[in-house]
Amino acid sequence: MAAERQPKTVLCLGNPGSEYAMTRHNVAWWLADRLAERYDLGRFRQRGLGGVARGSIERVDSQVVKPLTYMNRSGRLLEGLDEVTGFDMNRDLLVVVDDVALEPGRSRFRPGGSAGGHNGLKSIQAVLGTTEYPRLRIGVGSVPPGHEQVDWVLSTPSREDRGLILERIDVLVECVGVWVVEGIEAAMNRCNN
């Protein structure tokens, strides 16, 4: 008997609370909201340690998740994932994060890799025990000289940077659909810029 297929999970890292809503560190949540709107997934409802919107993305059972833990504890949401029958993290999980190594308006799908100093990814990798899981990195711009990274990612982007990020998020909504249907390689080939 074949294992039951689990829904595609798009895990969008960010910090809970209105004070963080418009910060660089929460651009993945901006994408989560656009995905829920575009694919008519409904409201995010609290389930355990996350807000979850479920439904169909490109006719595939899917869920978009916003962890309700702070960024550096994002991995807690994935505890026990290895015990879920039919779940394949290389096929069924996409982690979405902000990235200071990419300029606003840029993004990268990757099949795996290091945390690159990102505390949310460090937390996930500690729980999963691997660096090999699909991710989507959304550029928020490099830290200016004289600034601390934590202060930079917890600040609001300029109007120009916000516009570039939102334009890219509009494209990424469709790119997540590519990932859901065709996988990480197709998303990389068609959507990395």
CSV table of C-alpha atoms in Angstrom, one decimal:
chain,number,residue,atom,x,y,z
A,1,MET,CA,0.0,0.0,0.0
A,2,ALA,CA,1.5,3.4,-1.0
A,3,ALA,CA,2.2,6.0,1.7
A,4,GLU,CA,-0.3,8.8,1.9
A,5,ARG,CA,0.9,12.0,0.1
A,6,GLN,CA,1.3,14.9,2.5
A,7,PRO,CA,0.3,18.5,1.4
A,8,LYS,CA,3.0,20.7,-0.1
A,9,THR,CA,4.2,22.9,2.8
A,10,VAL,CA,5.4,26.4,2.1
A,11,LEU,CA,7.0,27.5,5.4
A,12,CYS,CA,7.4,31.3,5.4
A,13,LEU,CA,9.8,32.5,8.2
A,14,GLY,CA,9.1,35.7,10.1
A,15,ASN,CA,8.5,37.2,13.5
A,16,PRO,CA,5.0,37.4,15.0
A,17,GLY,CA,3.6,40.8,16.1
A,18,SER,CA,2.6,44.0,14.4
A,19,GLU,CA,5.9,45.7,15.2
A,20,TYR,CA,7.6,43.2,12.9
A,21,ALA,CA,5.0,43.1,10.1
A,22,MET,CA,6.7,45.5,7.7
A,23,THR,CA,10.3,44.7,8.4
A,24,ARG,CA,12.8,43.1,6.1
A,25,HIS,CA,12.9,39.9,8.3
A,26,ASN,CA,9.2,39.4,7.5
A,27,VAL,CA,9.2,39.5,3.7
A,28,ALA,CA,8.5,35.8,3.6
A,29,TRP,CA,5.2,36.6,5.4
A,30,TRP,CA,4.4,39.1,2.7
A,31,LEU,CA,4.7,36.3,0.2
A,32,ALA,CA,2.6,34.0,2.5
A,33,ASP,CA,-0.2,36.6,2.5
A,34,ARG,CA,0.0,37.0,-1.3
A,35,LEU,CA,-0.1,33.2,-1.8
A,36,ALA,CA,-3.2,32.9,0.5
A,37,GLU,CA,-4.9,35.6,-1.5
A,38,ARG,CA,-3.9,34.4,-5.0
A,39,TYR,CA,-4.9,30.8,-4.4
A,40,ASP,CA,-7.9,31.5,-2.2
A,41,LEU,CA,-6.5,29.6,0.8
A,42,GLY,CA,-8.6,31.5,3.3
A,43,ARG,CA,-7.5,33.0,6.6
A,44,PHE,CA,-4.4,31.8,8.5
A,45,ARG,CA,-5.7,29.7,11.5
A,46,GLN,CA,-3.5,28.8,14.4
A,47,ARG,CA,-2.5,25.2,14.5
A,48,GLY,CA,0.1,24.4,17.1
A,49,LEU,CA,3.1,26.7,16.7
A,50,GLY,CA,2.0,28.2,13.3
A,51,GLY,CA,-0.6,30.1,11.4
A,52,VAL,CA,-1.8,27.8,8.6
A,53,ALA,CA,-3.8,28.6,5.4
A,54,ARG,CA,-4.7,25.4,3.5
A,55,GLY,CA,-6.2,24.6,0.2
A,56,SER,CA,-5.1,24.0,-3.4
A,57,ILE,CA,-2.1,25.6,-5.2
A,58,GLU,CA,-2.3,24.7,-8.9
A,59,ARG,CA,-4.7,21.9,-8.0
A,60,VAL,CA,-2.3,20.3,-5.5
A,61,ASP,CA,-3.2,20.0,-1.8
A,62,SER,CA,-1.0,22.6,-0.1
A,63,GLN,CA,-0.5,24.7,3.0
A,64,VAL,CA,1.2,28.0,3.7
A,65,VAL,CA,2.6,28.3,7.2
A,66,LYS,CA,3.7,31.3,9.2
A,67,PRO,CA,5.6,30.1,12.4
A,68,LEU,CA,4.3,31.9,15.5
A,69,THR,CA,7.6,31.4,17.2
A,70,TYR,CA,10.3,34.0,16.9
A,71,MET,CA,12.7,33.6,14.0
A,72,ASN,CA,15.4,31.9,16.0
A,73,ARG,CA,13.0,29.2,17.1
A,74,SER,CA,11.3,28.5,13.7
A,75,GLY,CA,12.6,24.9,13.7
A,76,ARG,CA,10.3,24.0,16.6
A,77,LEU,CA,7.4,23.9,14.1
A,78,LEU,CA,9.1,21.0,12.3
A,79,GLU,CA,9.8,18.8,15.3
A,80,GLY,CA,8.5,15.3,14.6
A,81,LEU,CA,8.4,15.9,10.8
A,82,ASP,CA,10.4,12.8,10.2
A,83,GLU,CA,7.6,10.7,11.8
A,84,VAL,CA,4.9,11.9,9.4
A,85,THR,CA,4.0,9.1,7.0
A,86,GLY,CA,4.5,10.0,3.4
A,87,PHE,CA,6.3,13.3,4.0
A,88,ASP,CA,9.4,13.9,1.9
A,89,MET,CA,11.1,17.1,2.9
A,90,ASN,CA,13.0,17.3,-0.5
A,91,ARG,CA,9.6,17.1,-2.3
A,92,ASP,CA,7.0,18.5,0.1
A,93,LEU,CA,8.8,21.3,2.0
A,94,LEU,CA,9.8,24.8,0.8
A,95,VAL,CA,11.3,27.2,3.4
A,96,VAL,CA,11.1,30.9,2.5
A,97,VAL,CA,13.4,33.4,4.1
A,98,ASP,CA,14.8,37.0,3.7
A,99,ASP,CA,18.4,37.2,2.5
A,100,VAL,CA,20.8,40.1,3.0
A,101,ALA,CA,23.1,38.7,0.4
A,102,LEU,CA,20.6,39.4,-2.3
A,103,GLU,CA,19.5,42.9,-3.4
A,104,PRO,CA,15.8,43.9,-3.2
A,105,GLY,CA,14.0,42.5,-6.3
A,106,ARG,CA,16.2,39.4,-6.4
A,107,SER,CA,15.4,35.9,-5.3
A,108,ARG,CA,16.8,32.4,-5.4
A,109,PHE,CA,15.3,28.9,-5.2
A,110,ARG,CA,17.9,26.5,-3.8
A,111,PRO,CA,17.8,22.7,-3.1
A,112,GLY,CA,19.9,23.1,0.0
A,113,GLY,CA,22.9,24.9,1.5
A,114,SER,CA,24.2,26.6,4.5
A,115,ALA,CA,22.2,28.9,6.8
A,116,GLY,CA,24.3,31.8,5.7
A,117,GLY,CA,24.1,33.4,9.2
A,118,HIS,CA,20.2,33.3,9.1
A,119,ASN,CA,19.0,32.3,12.6
A,120,GLY,CA,15.7,30.9,11.3
A,121,LEU,CA,17.6,28.5,8.9
A,122,LYS,CA,20.0,27.6,11.7
A,123,SER,CA,17.0,26.6,13.9
A,124,ILE,CA,15.4,24.6,11.1
A,125,GLN,CA,18.7,22.8,10.3
A,126,ALA,CA,19.2,21.9,14.0
A,127,VAL,CA,15.8,20.3,14.1
A,128,LEU,CA,16.0,18.5,10.7
A,129,GLY,CA,19.6,17.5,11.1
A,130,THR,CA,20.4,18.5,7.6
A,131,THR,CA,21.1,21.5,5.3
A,132,GLU,CA,19.5,19.7,2.4
A,133,TYR,CA,15.9,21.0,2.0
A,134,PRO,CA,14.5,23.3,-0.6
A,135,ARG,CA,14.4,27.0,0.1
A,136,LEU,CA,13.5,30.3,-1.5
A,137,ARG,CA,15.6,33.3,-0.5
A,138,ILE,CA,14.1,36.8,-1.0
A,139,GLY,CA,16.6,39.7,-1.3
A,140,VAL,CA,16.3,42.5,1.2
A,141,GLY,CA,19.6,44.2,0.5
A,142,SER,CA,23.0,44.1,2.2
A,143,VAL,CA,23.7,45.6,5.6
A,144,PRO,CA,25.1,49.1,5.2
A,145,PRO,CA,28.5,49.9,6.7
A,146,GLY,CA,28.2,50.9,10.4
A,147,HIS,CA,25.0,49.0,10.9
A,148,GLU,CA,24.4,45.7,12.8
A,149,GLN,CA,22.7,42.9,10.8
A,150,VAL,CA,20.0,42.4,13.5
A,151,ASP,CA,19.1,46.1,13.4
A,152,TRP,CA,19.0,46.1,9.6
A,153,VAL,CA,16.7,43.1,9.2
A,154,LEU,CA,14.4,44.4,11.9
A,155,SER,CA,14.0,47.7,10.1
A,156,THR,CA,11.5,48.8,7.5
A,157,PRO,CA,12.8,48.9,3.9
A,158,SER,CA,12.9,52.2,2.1
A,159,ARG,CA,9.9,53.0,-0.2
A,160,GLU,CA,12.0,52.1,-3.3
A,161,ASP,CA,13.3,48.8,-1.8
A,162,ARG,CA,9.8,47.8,-0.6
A,163,GLY,CA,8.5,48.4,-4.2
A,164,LEU,CA,11.2,46.2,-5.6
A,165,ILE,CA,10.5,43.4,-3.1
A,166,LEU,CA,6.8,43.6,-3.7
A,167,GLU,CA,7.2,43.4,-7.4
A,168,ARG,CA,9.4,40.3,-7.0
A,169,ILE,CA,6.8,38.8,-4.6
A,170,ASP,CA,4.2,39.1,-7.3
A,171,VAL,CA,6.4,37.0,-9.6
A,172,LEU,CA,7.2,34.6,-6.8
A,173,VAL,CA,3.6,33.7,-6.2
A,174,GLU,CA,3.6,32.1,-9.7
A,175,CYS,CA,7.0,30.6,-9.0
A,176,VAL,CA,5.8,28.8,-5.9
A,177,GLY,CA,3.1,27.3,-8.1
A,178,VAL,CA,5.9,26.0,-10.3
A,179,TRP,CA,7.6,24.5,-7.3
A,180,VAL,CA,4.4,22.8,-6.1
A,181,VAL,CA,3.7,21.2,-9.4
A,182,GLU,CA,7.2,20.6,-10.9
A,183,GLY,CA,9.7,20.7,-8.0
A,184,ILE,CA,12.8,22.7,-7.0
A,185,GLU,CA,14.8,22.2,-10.2
A,186,ALA,CA,12.0,23.6,-12.4
A,187,ALA,CA,11.6,26.5,-10.0
A,188,MET,CA,15.3,27.2,-10.1
A,189,ASN,CA,15.5,27.0,-13.9
A,190,ARG,CA,12.5,29.2,-14.5
A,191,CYS,CA,12.4,31.7,-11.6
A,192,ASN,CA,15.9,32.5,-10.3
A,193,ASN,CA,17.0,36.0,-11.3
